[in-house]
PDB file of C-alpha atoms in Angstrom:
ATOM      1  CA  GLN A  25     -89.688 -88.281-114.983  1.00  0.00           C
ATOM      2  CA  VAL A  26     -86.366 -87.966-112.659  1.00  0.00           C
ATOM      3  CA  GLN A  27     -83.407 -89.426-114.141  1.00  0.00           C
ATOM      4  CA  LEU A  28     -79.989 -90.032-112.523  1.00  0.00           C
ATOM      5  CA  VAL A  29     -76.956 -90.798-114.839  1.00  0.00           C
ATOM      6  CA  GLU A  30     -73.665 -91.297-112.918  1.00  0.00           C
ATOM      7  CA  SER A  31     -70.456 -91.496-115.168  1.00  0.00           C
ATOM      8  CA  GLY A  32     -66.546 -91.049-114.326  1.00  0.00           C
ATOM      9  CA  GLY A  33     -66.028 -94.217-112.537  1.00  0.00           C
ATOM     10  CA  GLY A  34     -62.856 -96.346-113.801  1.00  0.00           C
ATOM     11  CA  SER A  35     -59.920 -98.326-112.283  1.00  0.00           C
ATOM     12  CA  VAL A  36     -57.085 -96.462-110.830  1.00  0.00           C
ATOM     13  CA  GLN A  37     -54.233 -97.272-108.408  1.00  0.00           C
ATOM     14  CA  ALA A  38     -54.118 -96.432-105.040  1.00  0.00           C
ATOM     15  CA  GLY A  39     -53.169 -92.647-104.112  1.00  0.00           C
ATOM     16  CA  GLY A  40     -54.612 -91.699-107.685  1.00  0.00           C
ATOM     17  CA  SER A  41     -57.944 -89.664-108.311  1.00  0.00           C
ATOM     18  CA  LEU A  42     -60.912 -90.018-110.262  1.00  0.00           C
ATOM     19  CA  ARG A  43     -63.894 -87.640-110.467  1.00  0.00           C
ATOM     20  CA  LEU A  44     -67.739 -88.671-110.565  1.00  0.00           C
ATOM     21  CA  SER A  45     -70.665 -86.984-112.289  1.00  0.00           C
ATOM     22  CA  CYS A  46     -73.750 -87.428-112.047  1.00  0.00           C
ATOM     23  CA  ALA A  47     -76.117 -85.509-114.652  1.00  0.00           C
ATOM     24  CA  ILE A  48     -79.521 -84.889-113.170  1.00  0.00           C
ATOM     25  CA  SER A  49     -83.011 -84.528-115.391  1.00  0.00           C
ATOM     26  CA  GLY A  50     -86.222 -84.045-114.423  1.00  0.00           C
ATOM     27  CA  VAL A  51     -85.615 -81.769-111.248  1.00  0.00           C
ATOM     28  CA  THR A  52     -83.428 -78.738-110.371  1.00  0.00           C
ATOM     29  CA  THR A  53     -80.599 -79.724-108.377  1.00  0.00           C
ATOM     30  CA  GLU A  54     -80.652 -76.457-106.002  1.00  0.00           C
ATOM     31  CA  ARG A  55     -83.747 -77.518-104.725  1.00  0.00           C
ATOM     32  CA  TYR A  56     -82.987 -81.174-103.886  1.00  0.00           C
ATOM     33  CA  CYS A  57     -80.506 -82.357-101.089  1.00  0.00           C
ATOM     34  CA  MET A  58     -78.094 -84.638-103.380  1.00  0.00           C
ATOM     35  CA  GLY A  59     -75.658 -87.472-101.850  1.00  0.00           C
ATOM     36  CA  TRP A  60     -72.924 -89.937-103.045  1.00  0.00           C
ATOM     37  CA  PHE A  61     -73.012 -93.725-101.387  1.00  0.00           C
ATOM     38  CA  ARG A  62     -71.380 -96.842-102.497  1.00  0.00           C
ATOM     39  CA  GLN A  63     -71.462-100.264-102.093  1.00  0.00           C
ATOM     40  CA  ALA A  64     -69.036-102.715-102.088  1.00  0.00           C
ATOM     41  CA  PRO A  65     -70.030-106.272-103.038  1.00  0.00           C
ATOM     42  CA  GLY A  66     -70.854-108.024 -99.490  1.00  0.00           C
ATOM     43  CA  LYS A  67     -70.964-105.199 -97.910  1.00  0.00           C
ATOM     44  CA  GLU A  68     -74.467-102.411 -97.204  1.00  0.00           C
ATOM     45  CA  ARG A  69     -74.561 -99.505 -98.883  1.00  0.00           C
ATOM     46  CA  GLU A  70     -72.685 -96.681 -97.103  1.00  0.00           C
ATOM     47  CA  GLY A  71     -73.520 -93.016 -97.051  1.00  0.00           C
ATOM     48  CA  VAL A  72     -70.067 -90.802 -98.470  1.00  0.00           C
ATOM     49  CA  ALA A  73     -71.330 -87.451 -98.878  1.00  0.00           C
ATOM     50  CA  SER A  74     -74.068 -85.156 -99.381  1.00  0.00           C
ATOM     51  CA  MET A  75     -75.241 -81.499-100.045  1.00  0.00           C
ATOM     52  CA  ASN A  76     -78.033 -79.792 -98.977  1.00  0.00           C
ATOM     53  CA  THR A  77     -79.720 -76.768-100.944  1.00  0.00           C
ATOM     54  CA  TYR A  78     -77.418 -74.336 -98.856  1.00  0.00           C
ATOM     55  CA  GLY A  79     -74.488 -75.893-100.272  1.00  0.00           C
ATOM     56  CA  THR A  80     -73.550 -77.581 -96.738  1.00  0.00           C
ATOM     57  CA  THR A  81     -72.078 -80.838 -97.163  1.00  0.00           C
ATOM     58  CA  THR A  82     -71.309 -83.791 -94.748  1.00  0.00           C
ATOM     59  CA  TYR A  83     -68.952 -86.813 -95.146  1.00  0.00           C
ATOM     60  CA  ALA A  84     -68.435 -90.075 -93.900  1.00  0.00           C
ATOM     61  CA  ASP A  85     -65.475 -90.416 -91.391  1.00  0.00           C
ATOM     62  CA  SER A  86     -63.550 -92.642 -94.315  1.00  0.00           C
ATOM     63  CA  VAL A  87     -63.195 -90.115 -96.774  1.00  0.00           C
ATOM     64  CA  LYS A  88     -62.585 -86.757 -94.778  1.00  0.00           C
ATOM     65  CA  GLY A  89     -59.788 -84.699 -96.503  1.00  0.00           C
ATOM     66  CA  ARG A  90     -59.942 -87.127 -99.546  1.00  0.00           C
ATOM     67  CA  PHE A  91     -63.324 -86.398-101.282  1.00  0.00           C
ATOM     68  CA  THR A  92     -65.219 -83.588-102.039  1.00  0.00           C
ATOM     69  CA  VAL A  93     -68.612 -83.015-103.042  1.00  0.00           C
ATOM     70  CA  SER A  94     -69.818 -80.072-105.249  1.00  0.00           C
ATOM     71  CA  ARG A  95     -72.560 -79.507-107.528  1.00  0.00           C
ATOM     72  CA  ASP A  96     -72.961 -77.034-110.630  1.00  0.00           C
ATOM     73  CA  ASN A  97     -76.841 -75.936-110.853  1.00  0.00           C
ATOM     74  CA  ALA A  98     -76.232 -74.445-114.072  1.00  0.00           C
ATOM     75  CA  LYS A  99     -75.782 -77.777-115.507  1.00  0.00           C
ATOM     76  CA  ASN A 100     -77.862 -80.015-112.987  1.00  0.00           C
ATOM     77  CA  THR A 101     -74.422 -82.005-112.379  1.00  0.00           C
ATOM     78  CA  LEU A 102     -73.277 -83.263-109.005  1.00  0.00           C
ATOM     79  CA  PHE A 103     -69.918 -84.327-108.665  1.00  0.00           C
ATOM     80  CA  LEU A 104     -67.321 -86.220-106.382  1.00  0.00           C
ATOM     81  CA  GLN A 105     -63.859 -85.528-106.211  1.00  0.00           C
ATOM     82  CA  MET A 106     -62.142 -88.519-104.773  1.00  0.00           C
ATOM     83  CA  ASN A 107     -58.276 -88.158-104.332  1.00  0.00           C
ATOM     84  CA  SER A 108     -55.726 -90.392-102.492  1.00  0.00           C
ATOM     85  CA  LEU A 109     -57.975 -93.288-103.336  1.00  0.00           C
ATOM     86  CA  LYS A 110     -57.372 -96.403-101.383  1.00  0.00           C
ATOM     87  CA  ALA A 111     -58.505 -99.950-102.285  1.00  0.00           C
ATOM     88  CA  GLU A 112     -60.947-100.032 -99.653  1.00  0.00           C
ATOM     89  CA  ASP A 113     -62.660 -97.172-101.622  1.00  0.00           C
ATOM     90  CA  THR A 114     -63.400 -99.825-104.266  1.00  0.00           C
ATOM     91  CA  ALA A 115     -67.432-100.147-104.437  1.00  0.00           C
ATOM     92  CA  MET A 116     -70.392 -98.866-106.958  1.00  0.00           C
ATOM     93  CA  TYR A 117     -70.979 -95.608-106.561  1.00  0.00           C
ATOM     94  CA  TYR A 118     -74.543 -94.002-106.313  1.00  0.00           C
ATOM     95  CA  CYS A 119     -75.643 -90.498-106.728  1.00  0.00           C
ATOM     96  CA  ALA A 120     -79.024 -89.661-104.867  1.00  0.00           C
ATOM     97  CA  ALA A 121     -81.593 -87.296-104.593  1.00  0.00           C
ATOM     98  CA  THR A 122     -84.324 -86.258-102.079  1.00  0.00           C
ATOM     99  CA  ARG A 123     -86.750 -82.935-102.165  1.00  0.00           C
ATOM    100  CA  HIS A 124     -86.650 -83.018 -97.996  1.00  0.00           C
ATOM    101  CA  PHE A 125     -84.828 -80.364 -96.544  1.00  0.00           C
ATOM    102  CA  TYR A 126     -81.812 -80.932 -93.993  1.00  0.00           C
ATOM    103  CA  HIS A 127     -80.090 -78.613 -92.034  1.00  0.00           C
ATOM    104  CA  ILE A 128     -77.096 -80.933 -91.979  1.00  0.00           C
ATOM    105  CA  PRO A 129     -77.422 -83.225 -95.198  1.00  0.00           C
ATOM    106  CA  THR A 130     -78.096 -86.486 -94.480  1.00  0.00           C
ATOM    107  CA  LEU A 131     -75.995 -89.723 -95.559  1.00  0.00           C
ATOM    108  CA  GLN A 132     -79.241 -92.353 -94.527  1.00  0.00           C
ATOM    109  CA  ASP A 133     -79.730 -93.890 -97.743  1.00  0.00           C
ATOM    110  CA  SER A 134     -83.948 -94.201 -97.024  1.00  0.00           C
ATOM    111  CA  GLU A 135     -84.331 -90.721 -96.764  1.00  0.00           C
ATOM    112  CA  TYR A 136     -83.550 -90.353-100.622  1.00  0.00           C
ATOM    113  CA  ASN A 137     -86.121 -91.104-103.109  1.00  0.00           C
ATOM    114  CA  TYR A 138     -84.010 -90.706-106.282  1.00  0.00           C
ATOM    115  CA  TRP A 139     -81.764 -92.933-107.329  1.00  0.00           C
ATOM    116  CA  GLY A 140     -79.051 -93.334-110.450  1.00  0.00           C
ATOM    117  CA  GLN A 141     -77.635 -96.845-111.817  1.00  0.00           C
ATOM    118  CA  GLY A 142     -74.263 -96.303-110.400  1.00  0.00           C
ATOM    119  CA  THR A 143     -71.041 -96.274-111.787  1.00  0.00           C
ATOM    120  CA  GLN A 144     -68.002 -99.080-110.564  1.00  0.00           C
ATOM    121  CA  VAL A 145     -64.860 -97.535-108.924  1.00  0.00           C
ATOM    122  CA  ALA A 146     -61.775-100.140-108.829  1.00  0.00           C
ATOM    123  CA  VAL A 147     -58.540 -98.877-106.813  1.00  0.00           C
ATOM    124  CA  SER A 148     -55.488-101.632-106.763  1.00  0.00           C
ATOM    125  CA  SER A 149     -53.093-101.271-104.213  1.00  0.00           C
TER     126      SER A 149
END
């Protein structure tokens, strides 16, 4: 059974940093394309960052230069380092996984098969 459990969310002031973690069980992360998504109240879910099995990454324009996705295959964990946070980054953050290979990792949420329950990030201005 595949399980994804996010942690590391919280409240922070604008300009601050948070590091999200996603512990994955039931699959081997190095064989999966992994992604981070977020959904703010009243808005659609959007892709934030993703990484394919080769370590190639894709970022949403809104987070480029501020967020970094990484993975520790030995610990089956995906990370999202978020720096220079803005109020508009406030959302529920989810990690997701798919066995499909993407030469350029996708930020399309419909392509992901497995999802975590989410961790809340609140940024105050």
